[in-house]
CSV table of N, CA and C in Angstrom, one decimal:
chain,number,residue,atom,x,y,z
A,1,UNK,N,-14.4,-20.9,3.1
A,1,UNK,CA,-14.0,-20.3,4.3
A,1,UNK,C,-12.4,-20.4,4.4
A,2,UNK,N,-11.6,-21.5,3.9
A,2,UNK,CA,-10.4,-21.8,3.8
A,2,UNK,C,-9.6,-20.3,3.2
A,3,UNK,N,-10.2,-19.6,2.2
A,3,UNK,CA,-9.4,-18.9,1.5
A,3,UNK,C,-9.8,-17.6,2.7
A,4,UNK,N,-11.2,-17.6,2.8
A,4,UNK,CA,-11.6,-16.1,3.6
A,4,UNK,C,-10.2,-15.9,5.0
A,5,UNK,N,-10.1,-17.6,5.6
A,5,UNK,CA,-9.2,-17.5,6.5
A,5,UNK,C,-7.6,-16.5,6.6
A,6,UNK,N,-7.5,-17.6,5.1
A,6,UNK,CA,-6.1,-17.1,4.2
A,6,UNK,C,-5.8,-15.9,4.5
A,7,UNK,N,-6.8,-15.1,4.0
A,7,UNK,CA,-6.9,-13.4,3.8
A,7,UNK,C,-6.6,-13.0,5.5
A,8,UNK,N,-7.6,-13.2,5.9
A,8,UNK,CA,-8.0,-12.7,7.3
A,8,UNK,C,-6.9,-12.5,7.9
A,9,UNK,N,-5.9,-13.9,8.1
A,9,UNK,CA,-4.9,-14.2,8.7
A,9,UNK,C,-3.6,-13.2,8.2
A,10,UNK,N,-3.5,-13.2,7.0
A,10,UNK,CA,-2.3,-12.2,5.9
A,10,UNK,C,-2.6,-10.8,6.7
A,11,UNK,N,-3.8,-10.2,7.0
A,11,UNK,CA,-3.9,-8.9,7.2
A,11,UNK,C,-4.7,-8.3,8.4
A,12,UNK,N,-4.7,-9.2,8.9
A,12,UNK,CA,-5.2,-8.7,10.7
A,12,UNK,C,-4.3,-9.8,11.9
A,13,UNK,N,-4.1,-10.9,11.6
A,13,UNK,CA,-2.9,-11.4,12.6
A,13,UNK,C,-1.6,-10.8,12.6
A,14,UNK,N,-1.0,-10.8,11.7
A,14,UNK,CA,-0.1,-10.1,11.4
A,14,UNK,C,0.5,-8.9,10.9
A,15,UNK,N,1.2,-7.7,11.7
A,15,UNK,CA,1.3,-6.6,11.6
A,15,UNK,C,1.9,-6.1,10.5
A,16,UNK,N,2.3,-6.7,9.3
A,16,UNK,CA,2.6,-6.2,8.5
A,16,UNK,C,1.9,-6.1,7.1
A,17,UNK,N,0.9,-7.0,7.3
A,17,UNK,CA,-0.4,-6.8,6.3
A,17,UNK,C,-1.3,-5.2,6.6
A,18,UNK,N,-1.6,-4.8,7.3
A,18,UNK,CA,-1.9,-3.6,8.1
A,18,UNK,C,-0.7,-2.2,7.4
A,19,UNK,N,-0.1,-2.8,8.4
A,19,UNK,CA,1.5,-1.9,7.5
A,19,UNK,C,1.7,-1.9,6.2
A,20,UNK,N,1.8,-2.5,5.4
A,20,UNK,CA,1.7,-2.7,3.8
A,20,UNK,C,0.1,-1.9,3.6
A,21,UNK,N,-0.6,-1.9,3.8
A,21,UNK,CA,-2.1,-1.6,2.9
A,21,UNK,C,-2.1,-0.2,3.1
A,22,UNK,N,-1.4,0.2,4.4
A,22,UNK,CA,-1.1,1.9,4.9
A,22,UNK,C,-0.2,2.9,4.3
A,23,UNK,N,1.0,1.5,3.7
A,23,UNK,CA,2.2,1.7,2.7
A,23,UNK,C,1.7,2.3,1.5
A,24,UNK,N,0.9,1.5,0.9
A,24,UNK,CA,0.5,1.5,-0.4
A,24,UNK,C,-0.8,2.6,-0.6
A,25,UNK,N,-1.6,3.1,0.6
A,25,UNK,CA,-2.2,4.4,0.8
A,25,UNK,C,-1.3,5.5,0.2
A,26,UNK,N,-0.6,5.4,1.3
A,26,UNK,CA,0.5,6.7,1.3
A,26,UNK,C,0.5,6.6,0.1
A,27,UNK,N,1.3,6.0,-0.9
A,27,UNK,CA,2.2,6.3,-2.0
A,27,UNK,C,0.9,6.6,-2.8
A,28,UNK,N,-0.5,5.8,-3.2
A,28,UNK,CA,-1.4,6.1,-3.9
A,28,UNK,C,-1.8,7.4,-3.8
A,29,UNK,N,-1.9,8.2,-2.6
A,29,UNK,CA,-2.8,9.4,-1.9
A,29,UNK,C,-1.4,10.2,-2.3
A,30,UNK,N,-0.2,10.1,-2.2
A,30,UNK,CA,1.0,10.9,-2.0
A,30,UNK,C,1.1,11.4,-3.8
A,31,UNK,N,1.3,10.4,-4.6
A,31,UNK,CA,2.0,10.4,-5.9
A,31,UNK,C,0.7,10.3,-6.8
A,32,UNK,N,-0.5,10.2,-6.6
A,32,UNK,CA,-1.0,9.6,-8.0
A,32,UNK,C,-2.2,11.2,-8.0
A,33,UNK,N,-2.5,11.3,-7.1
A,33,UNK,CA,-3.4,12.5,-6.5
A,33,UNK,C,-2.6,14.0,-6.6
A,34,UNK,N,-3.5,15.2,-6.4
A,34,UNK,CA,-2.8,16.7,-6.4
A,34,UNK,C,-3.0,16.6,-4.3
A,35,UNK,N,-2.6,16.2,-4.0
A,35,UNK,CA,-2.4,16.6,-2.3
A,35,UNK,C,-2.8,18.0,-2.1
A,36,UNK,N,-2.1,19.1,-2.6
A,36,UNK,CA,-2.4,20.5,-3.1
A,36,UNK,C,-3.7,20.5,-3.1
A,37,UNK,N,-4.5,20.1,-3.9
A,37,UNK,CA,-6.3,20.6,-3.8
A,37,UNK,C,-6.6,19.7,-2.3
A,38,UNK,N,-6.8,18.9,-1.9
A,38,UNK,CA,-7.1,18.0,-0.8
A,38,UNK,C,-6.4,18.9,0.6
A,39,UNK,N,-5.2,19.3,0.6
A,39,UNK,CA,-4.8,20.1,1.8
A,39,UNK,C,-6.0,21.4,1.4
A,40,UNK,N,-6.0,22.4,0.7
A,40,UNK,CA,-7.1,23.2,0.8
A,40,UNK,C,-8.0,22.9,1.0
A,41,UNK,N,-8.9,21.9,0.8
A,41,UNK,CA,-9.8,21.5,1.3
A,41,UNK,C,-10.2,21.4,2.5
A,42,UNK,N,-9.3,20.5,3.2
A,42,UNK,CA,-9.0,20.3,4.5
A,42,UNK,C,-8.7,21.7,5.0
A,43,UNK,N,-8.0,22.4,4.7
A,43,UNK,CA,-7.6,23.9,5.4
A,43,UNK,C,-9.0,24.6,5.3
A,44,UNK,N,-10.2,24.4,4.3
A,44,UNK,CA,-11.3,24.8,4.4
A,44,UNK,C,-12.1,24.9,4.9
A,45,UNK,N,-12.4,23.6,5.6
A,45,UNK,CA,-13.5,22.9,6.2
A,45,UNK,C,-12.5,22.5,7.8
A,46,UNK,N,-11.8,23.3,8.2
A,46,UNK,CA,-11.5,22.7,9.4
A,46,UNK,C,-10.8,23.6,10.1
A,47,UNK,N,-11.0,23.4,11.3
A,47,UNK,CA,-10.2,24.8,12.6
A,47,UNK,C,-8.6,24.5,12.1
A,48,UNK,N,-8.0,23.1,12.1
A,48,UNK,CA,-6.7,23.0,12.2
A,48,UNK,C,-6.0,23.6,10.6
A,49,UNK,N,-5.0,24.3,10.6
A,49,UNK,CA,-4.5,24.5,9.2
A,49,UNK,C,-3.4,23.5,9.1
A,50,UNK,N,-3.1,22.9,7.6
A,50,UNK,CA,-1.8,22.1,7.8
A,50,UNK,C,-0.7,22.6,6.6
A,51,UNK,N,0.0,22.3,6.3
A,51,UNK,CA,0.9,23.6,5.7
A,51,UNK,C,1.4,22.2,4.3
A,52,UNK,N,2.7,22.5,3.9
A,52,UNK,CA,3.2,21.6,2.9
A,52,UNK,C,3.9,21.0,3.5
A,53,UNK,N,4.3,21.2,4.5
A,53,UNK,CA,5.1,19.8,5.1
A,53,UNK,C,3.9,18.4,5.6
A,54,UNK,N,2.6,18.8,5.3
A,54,UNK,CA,1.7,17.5,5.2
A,54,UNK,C,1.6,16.6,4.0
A,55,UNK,N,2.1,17.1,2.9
A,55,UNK,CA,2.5,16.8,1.9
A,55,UNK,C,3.7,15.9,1.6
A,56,UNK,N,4.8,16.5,2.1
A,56,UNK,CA,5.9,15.6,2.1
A,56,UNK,C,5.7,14.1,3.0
A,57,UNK,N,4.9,14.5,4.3
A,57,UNK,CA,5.3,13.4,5.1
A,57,UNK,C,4.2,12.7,4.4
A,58,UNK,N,3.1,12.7,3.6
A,58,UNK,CA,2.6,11.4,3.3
A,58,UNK,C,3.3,11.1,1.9
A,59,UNK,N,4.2,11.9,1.1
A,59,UNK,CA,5.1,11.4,0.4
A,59,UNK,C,5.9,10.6,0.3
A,60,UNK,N,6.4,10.9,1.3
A,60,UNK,CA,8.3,10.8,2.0
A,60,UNK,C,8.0,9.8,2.9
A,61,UNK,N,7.7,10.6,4.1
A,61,UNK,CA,8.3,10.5,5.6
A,61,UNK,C,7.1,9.1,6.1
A,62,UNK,N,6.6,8.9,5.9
A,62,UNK,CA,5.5,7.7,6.0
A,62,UNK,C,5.9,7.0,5.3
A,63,UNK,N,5.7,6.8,4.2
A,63,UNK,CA,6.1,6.0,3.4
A,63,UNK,C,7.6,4.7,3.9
A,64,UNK,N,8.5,6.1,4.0
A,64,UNK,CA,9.4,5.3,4.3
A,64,UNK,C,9.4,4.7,5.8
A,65,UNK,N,9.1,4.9,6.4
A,65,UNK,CA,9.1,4.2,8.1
A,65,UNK,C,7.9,3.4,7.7
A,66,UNK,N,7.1,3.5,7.2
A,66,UNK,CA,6.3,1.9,7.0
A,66,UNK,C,6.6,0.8,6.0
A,67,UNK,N,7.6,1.4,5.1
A,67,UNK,CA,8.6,0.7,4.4
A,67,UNK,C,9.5,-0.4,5.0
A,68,UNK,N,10.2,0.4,6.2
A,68,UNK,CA,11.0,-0.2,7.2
A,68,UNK,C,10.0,-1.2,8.0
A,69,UNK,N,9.2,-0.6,8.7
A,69,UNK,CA,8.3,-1.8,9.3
A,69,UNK,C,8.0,-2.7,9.0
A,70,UNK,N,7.3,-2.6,7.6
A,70,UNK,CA,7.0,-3.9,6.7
A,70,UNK,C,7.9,-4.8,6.6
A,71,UNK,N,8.8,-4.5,6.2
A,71,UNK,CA,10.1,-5.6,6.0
A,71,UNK,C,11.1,-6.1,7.0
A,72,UNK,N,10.7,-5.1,8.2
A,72,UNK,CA,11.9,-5.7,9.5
A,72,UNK,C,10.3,-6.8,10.1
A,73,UNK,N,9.0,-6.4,10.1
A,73,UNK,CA,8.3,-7.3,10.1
A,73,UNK,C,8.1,-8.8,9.9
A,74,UNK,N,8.5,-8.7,8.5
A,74,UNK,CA,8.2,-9.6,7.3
A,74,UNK,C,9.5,-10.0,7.7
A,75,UNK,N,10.8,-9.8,7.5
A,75,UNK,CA,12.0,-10.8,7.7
A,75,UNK,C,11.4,-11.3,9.4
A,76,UNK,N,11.3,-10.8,10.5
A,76,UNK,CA,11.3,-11.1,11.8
A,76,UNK,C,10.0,-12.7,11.5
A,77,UNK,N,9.4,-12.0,10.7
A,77,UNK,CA,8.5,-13.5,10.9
A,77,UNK,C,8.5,-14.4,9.8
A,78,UNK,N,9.4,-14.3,8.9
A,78,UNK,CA,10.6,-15.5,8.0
A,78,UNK,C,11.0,-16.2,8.8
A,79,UNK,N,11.7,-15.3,9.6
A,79,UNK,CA,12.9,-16.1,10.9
A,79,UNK,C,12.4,-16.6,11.9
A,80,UNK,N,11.1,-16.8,12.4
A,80,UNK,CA,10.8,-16.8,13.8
A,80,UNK,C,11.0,-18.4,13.5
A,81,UNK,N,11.2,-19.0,15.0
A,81,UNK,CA,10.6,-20.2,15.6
A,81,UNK,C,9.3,-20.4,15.1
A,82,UNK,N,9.3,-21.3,14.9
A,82,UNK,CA,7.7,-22.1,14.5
A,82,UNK,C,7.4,-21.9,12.9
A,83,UNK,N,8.2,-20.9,12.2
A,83,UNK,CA,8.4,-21.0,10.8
A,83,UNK,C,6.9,-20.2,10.5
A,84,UNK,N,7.5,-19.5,9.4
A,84,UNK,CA,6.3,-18.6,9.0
A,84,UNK,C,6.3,-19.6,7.3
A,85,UNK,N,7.4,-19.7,6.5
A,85,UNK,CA,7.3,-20.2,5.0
A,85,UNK,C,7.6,-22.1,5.0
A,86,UNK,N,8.7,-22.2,6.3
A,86,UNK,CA,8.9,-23.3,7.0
A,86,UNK,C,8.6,-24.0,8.4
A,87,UNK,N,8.0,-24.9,8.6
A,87,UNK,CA,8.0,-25.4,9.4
A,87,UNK,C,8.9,-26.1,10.3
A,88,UNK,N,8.9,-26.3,11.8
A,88,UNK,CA,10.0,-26.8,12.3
A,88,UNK,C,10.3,-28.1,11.6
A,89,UNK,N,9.1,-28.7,11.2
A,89,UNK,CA,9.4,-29.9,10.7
A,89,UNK,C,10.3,-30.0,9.1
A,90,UNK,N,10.1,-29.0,9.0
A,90,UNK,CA,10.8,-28.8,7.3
A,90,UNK,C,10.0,-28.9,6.2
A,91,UNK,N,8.5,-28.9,6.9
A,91,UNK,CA,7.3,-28.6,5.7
A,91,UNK,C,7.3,-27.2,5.0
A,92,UNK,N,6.6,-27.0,3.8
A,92,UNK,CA,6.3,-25.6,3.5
A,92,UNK,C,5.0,-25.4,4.4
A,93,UNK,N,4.7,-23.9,4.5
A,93,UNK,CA,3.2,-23.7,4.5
A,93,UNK,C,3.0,-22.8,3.5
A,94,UNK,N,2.0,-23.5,3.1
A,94,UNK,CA,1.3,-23.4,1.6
A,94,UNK,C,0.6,-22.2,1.5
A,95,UNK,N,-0.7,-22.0,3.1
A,95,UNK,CA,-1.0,-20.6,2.6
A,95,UNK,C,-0.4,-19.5,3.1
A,96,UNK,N,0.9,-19.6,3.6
A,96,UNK,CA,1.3,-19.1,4.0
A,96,UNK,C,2.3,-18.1,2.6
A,97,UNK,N,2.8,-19.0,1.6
A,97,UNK,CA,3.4,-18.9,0.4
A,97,UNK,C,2.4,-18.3,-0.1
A,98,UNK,N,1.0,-19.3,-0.3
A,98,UNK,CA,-0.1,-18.5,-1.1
A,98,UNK,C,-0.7,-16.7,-0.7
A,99,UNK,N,-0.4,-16.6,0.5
A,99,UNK,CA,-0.9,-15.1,0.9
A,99,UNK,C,0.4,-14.3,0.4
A,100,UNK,N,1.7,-14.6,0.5
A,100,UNK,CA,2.8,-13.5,0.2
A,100,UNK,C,2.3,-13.5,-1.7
A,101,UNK,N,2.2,-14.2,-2.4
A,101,UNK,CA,2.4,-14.8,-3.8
A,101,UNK,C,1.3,-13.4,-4.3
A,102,UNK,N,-0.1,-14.0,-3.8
A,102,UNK,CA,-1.0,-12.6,-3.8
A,102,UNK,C,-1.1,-11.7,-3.4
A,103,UNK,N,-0.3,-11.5,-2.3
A,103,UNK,CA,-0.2,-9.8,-1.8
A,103,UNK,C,1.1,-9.3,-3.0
A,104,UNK,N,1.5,-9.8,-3.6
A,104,UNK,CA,2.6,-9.3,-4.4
A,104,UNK,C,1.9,-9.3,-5.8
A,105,UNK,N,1.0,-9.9,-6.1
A,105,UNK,CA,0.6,-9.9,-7.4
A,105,UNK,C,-0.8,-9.0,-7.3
A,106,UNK,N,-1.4,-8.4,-5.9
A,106,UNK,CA,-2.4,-7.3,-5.4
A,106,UNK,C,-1.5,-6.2,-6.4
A,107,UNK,N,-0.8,-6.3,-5.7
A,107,UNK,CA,0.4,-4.6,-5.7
A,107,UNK,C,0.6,-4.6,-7.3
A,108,UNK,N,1.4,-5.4,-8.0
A,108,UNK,CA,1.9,-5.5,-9.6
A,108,UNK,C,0.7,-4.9,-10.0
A,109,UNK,N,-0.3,-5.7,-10.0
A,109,UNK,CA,-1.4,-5.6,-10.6
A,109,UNK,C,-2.2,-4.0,-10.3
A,110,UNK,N,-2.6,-3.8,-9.1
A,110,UNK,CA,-2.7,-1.7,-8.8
A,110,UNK,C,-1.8,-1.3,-9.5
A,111,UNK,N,-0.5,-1.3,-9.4
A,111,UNK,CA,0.6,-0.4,-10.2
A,111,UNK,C,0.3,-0.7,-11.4
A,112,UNK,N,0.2,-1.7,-12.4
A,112,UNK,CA,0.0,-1.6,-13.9
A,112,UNK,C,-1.2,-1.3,-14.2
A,113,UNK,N,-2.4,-1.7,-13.5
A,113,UNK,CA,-3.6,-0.8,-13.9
A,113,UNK,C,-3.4,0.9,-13.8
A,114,UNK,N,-2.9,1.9,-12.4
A,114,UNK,CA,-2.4,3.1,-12.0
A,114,UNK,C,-1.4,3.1,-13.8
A,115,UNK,N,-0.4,2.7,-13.8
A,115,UNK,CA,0.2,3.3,-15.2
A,115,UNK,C,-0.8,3.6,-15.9
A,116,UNK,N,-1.1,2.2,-16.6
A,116,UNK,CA,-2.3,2.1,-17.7
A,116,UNK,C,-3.3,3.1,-17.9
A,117,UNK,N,-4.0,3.3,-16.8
A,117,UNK,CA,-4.9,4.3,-16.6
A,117,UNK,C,-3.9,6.2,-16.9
A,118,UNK,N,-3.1,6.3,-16.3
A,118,UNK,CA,-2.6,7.4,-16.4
A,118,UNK,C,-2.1,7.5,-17.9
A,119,UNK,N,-1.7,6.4,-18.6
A,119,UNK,CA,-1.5,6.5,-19.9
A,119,UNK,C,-2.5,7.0,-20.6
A,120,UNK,N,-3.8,6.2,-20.5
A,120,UNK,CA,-5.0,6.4,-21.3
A,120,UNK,C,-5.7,7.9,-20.7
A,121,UNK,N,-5.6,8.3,-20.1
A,121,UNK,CA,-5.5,9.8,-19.3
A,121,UNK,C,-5.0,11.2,-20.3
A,122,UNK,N,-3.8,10.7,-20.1
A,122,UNK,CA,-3.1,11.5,-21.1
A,122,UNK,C,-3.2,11.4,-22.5
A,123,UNK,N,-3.1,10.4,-22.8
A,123,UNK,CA,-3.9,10.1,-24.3
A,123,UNK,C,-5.4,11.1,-24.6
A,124,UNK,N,-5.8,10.5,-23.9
A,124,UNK,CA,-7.0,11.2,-24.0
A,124,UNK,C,-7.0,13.1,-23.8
A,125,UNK,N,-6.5,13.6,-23.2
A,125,UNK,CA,-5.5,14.9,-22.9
A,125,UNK,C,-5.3,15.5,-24.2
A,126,UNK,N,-4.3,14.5,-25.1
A,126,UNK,CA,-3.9,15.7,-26.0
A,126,UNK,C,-4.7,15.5,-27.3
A,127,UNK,N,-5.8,14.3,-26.9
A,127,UNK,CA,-7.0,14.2,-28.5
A,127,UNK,C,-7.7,15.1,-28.3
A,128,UNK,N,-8.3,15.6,-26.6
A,128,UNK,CA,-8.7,16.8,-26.7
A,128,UNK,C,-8.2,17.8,-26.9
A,129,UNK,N,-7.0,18.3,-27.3
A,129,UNK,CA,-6.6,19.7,-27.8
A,129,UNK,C,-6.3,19.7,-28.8
C-alpha cells in the first residue's frame, strides 16, 4: 500500500503529475502518429469539422503551455513552505525523491522503447523491399 500511495499521491494530489501524463499524450499522439489519418477520421464520423490547425495545437501549442505548467508547478512546489524534497526540519522526503526519480525514468524509458521500436520498424521496411 506504501508504494500504491507513492503513485497516487505523484499523480492525483498534485497538479503536475496530471499535467505531465497530458504532456507526454500530446507529444506521443502529436509526433509518433499520422494526426492526418485520425483528423479524417474524426472529420468522418462527426458533425464538427476540424482543419490542420488541430494538428499543430496538439503539436505545438499544447504541448508547450503544459510544458510551462509542469515546471512553474513543479518549481512552485520545490519552494513551498512545508518542503516538497525538504522538510522544514531539514529532512529529505524520500518518497517524495522516490516519485520524481521514477517519473523520470517512466519518460527515458517510453522514449528509448518509441526510438527502438521505430528503429526496428524501419528495419523491417526496407527487408521488405
Amino acid at each position: 500500500m506504501s508504494w500504491l500511495d507513492t503513485f497516487d499521491s505523484f499523480v492525483n494530489e498534485g497538479t503536475w503529475g496530471i499535467l505531465f501524463v497530458g504532456l507526454i499524450e500530446c507529444l506521443v499522439l502529436g509526433w509518433a502518429f499520422d494526426l492526418g489519418k485520425l483528423r479524417a477520421h474524426a472529420n468522418k464520423n462527426s458533425d464538427w469539422q476540424i482543419g490542420v490547425w488541430w494538428e499543430w495545437l496538439i503539436k505545438a501549442v499544447i504541448p508547450t503551455i503544459l510544458a510551462a505548467l509542469v515546471i512553474w508547478s513543479l518549481v512552485g512546489d520545490i519552494n513551498s513552505e512545508g518542503g516538497f524534497i525538504v522538510t522544514p526540519e531539514g529532512e529529505l522526503v524520500g518518497r517524495n525523491i522516490l516519485g520524481l526519480c521514477l517519473t523520470f525514468m517512466v519518460f527515458m524509458t517510453a522514449v528509448i522503447l518509441g526510438l527502438w521500436r521505430a528503429d526496428k520498424i524501419s528495419r523491417l521496411r526496407e527487408f521488405d523491399n
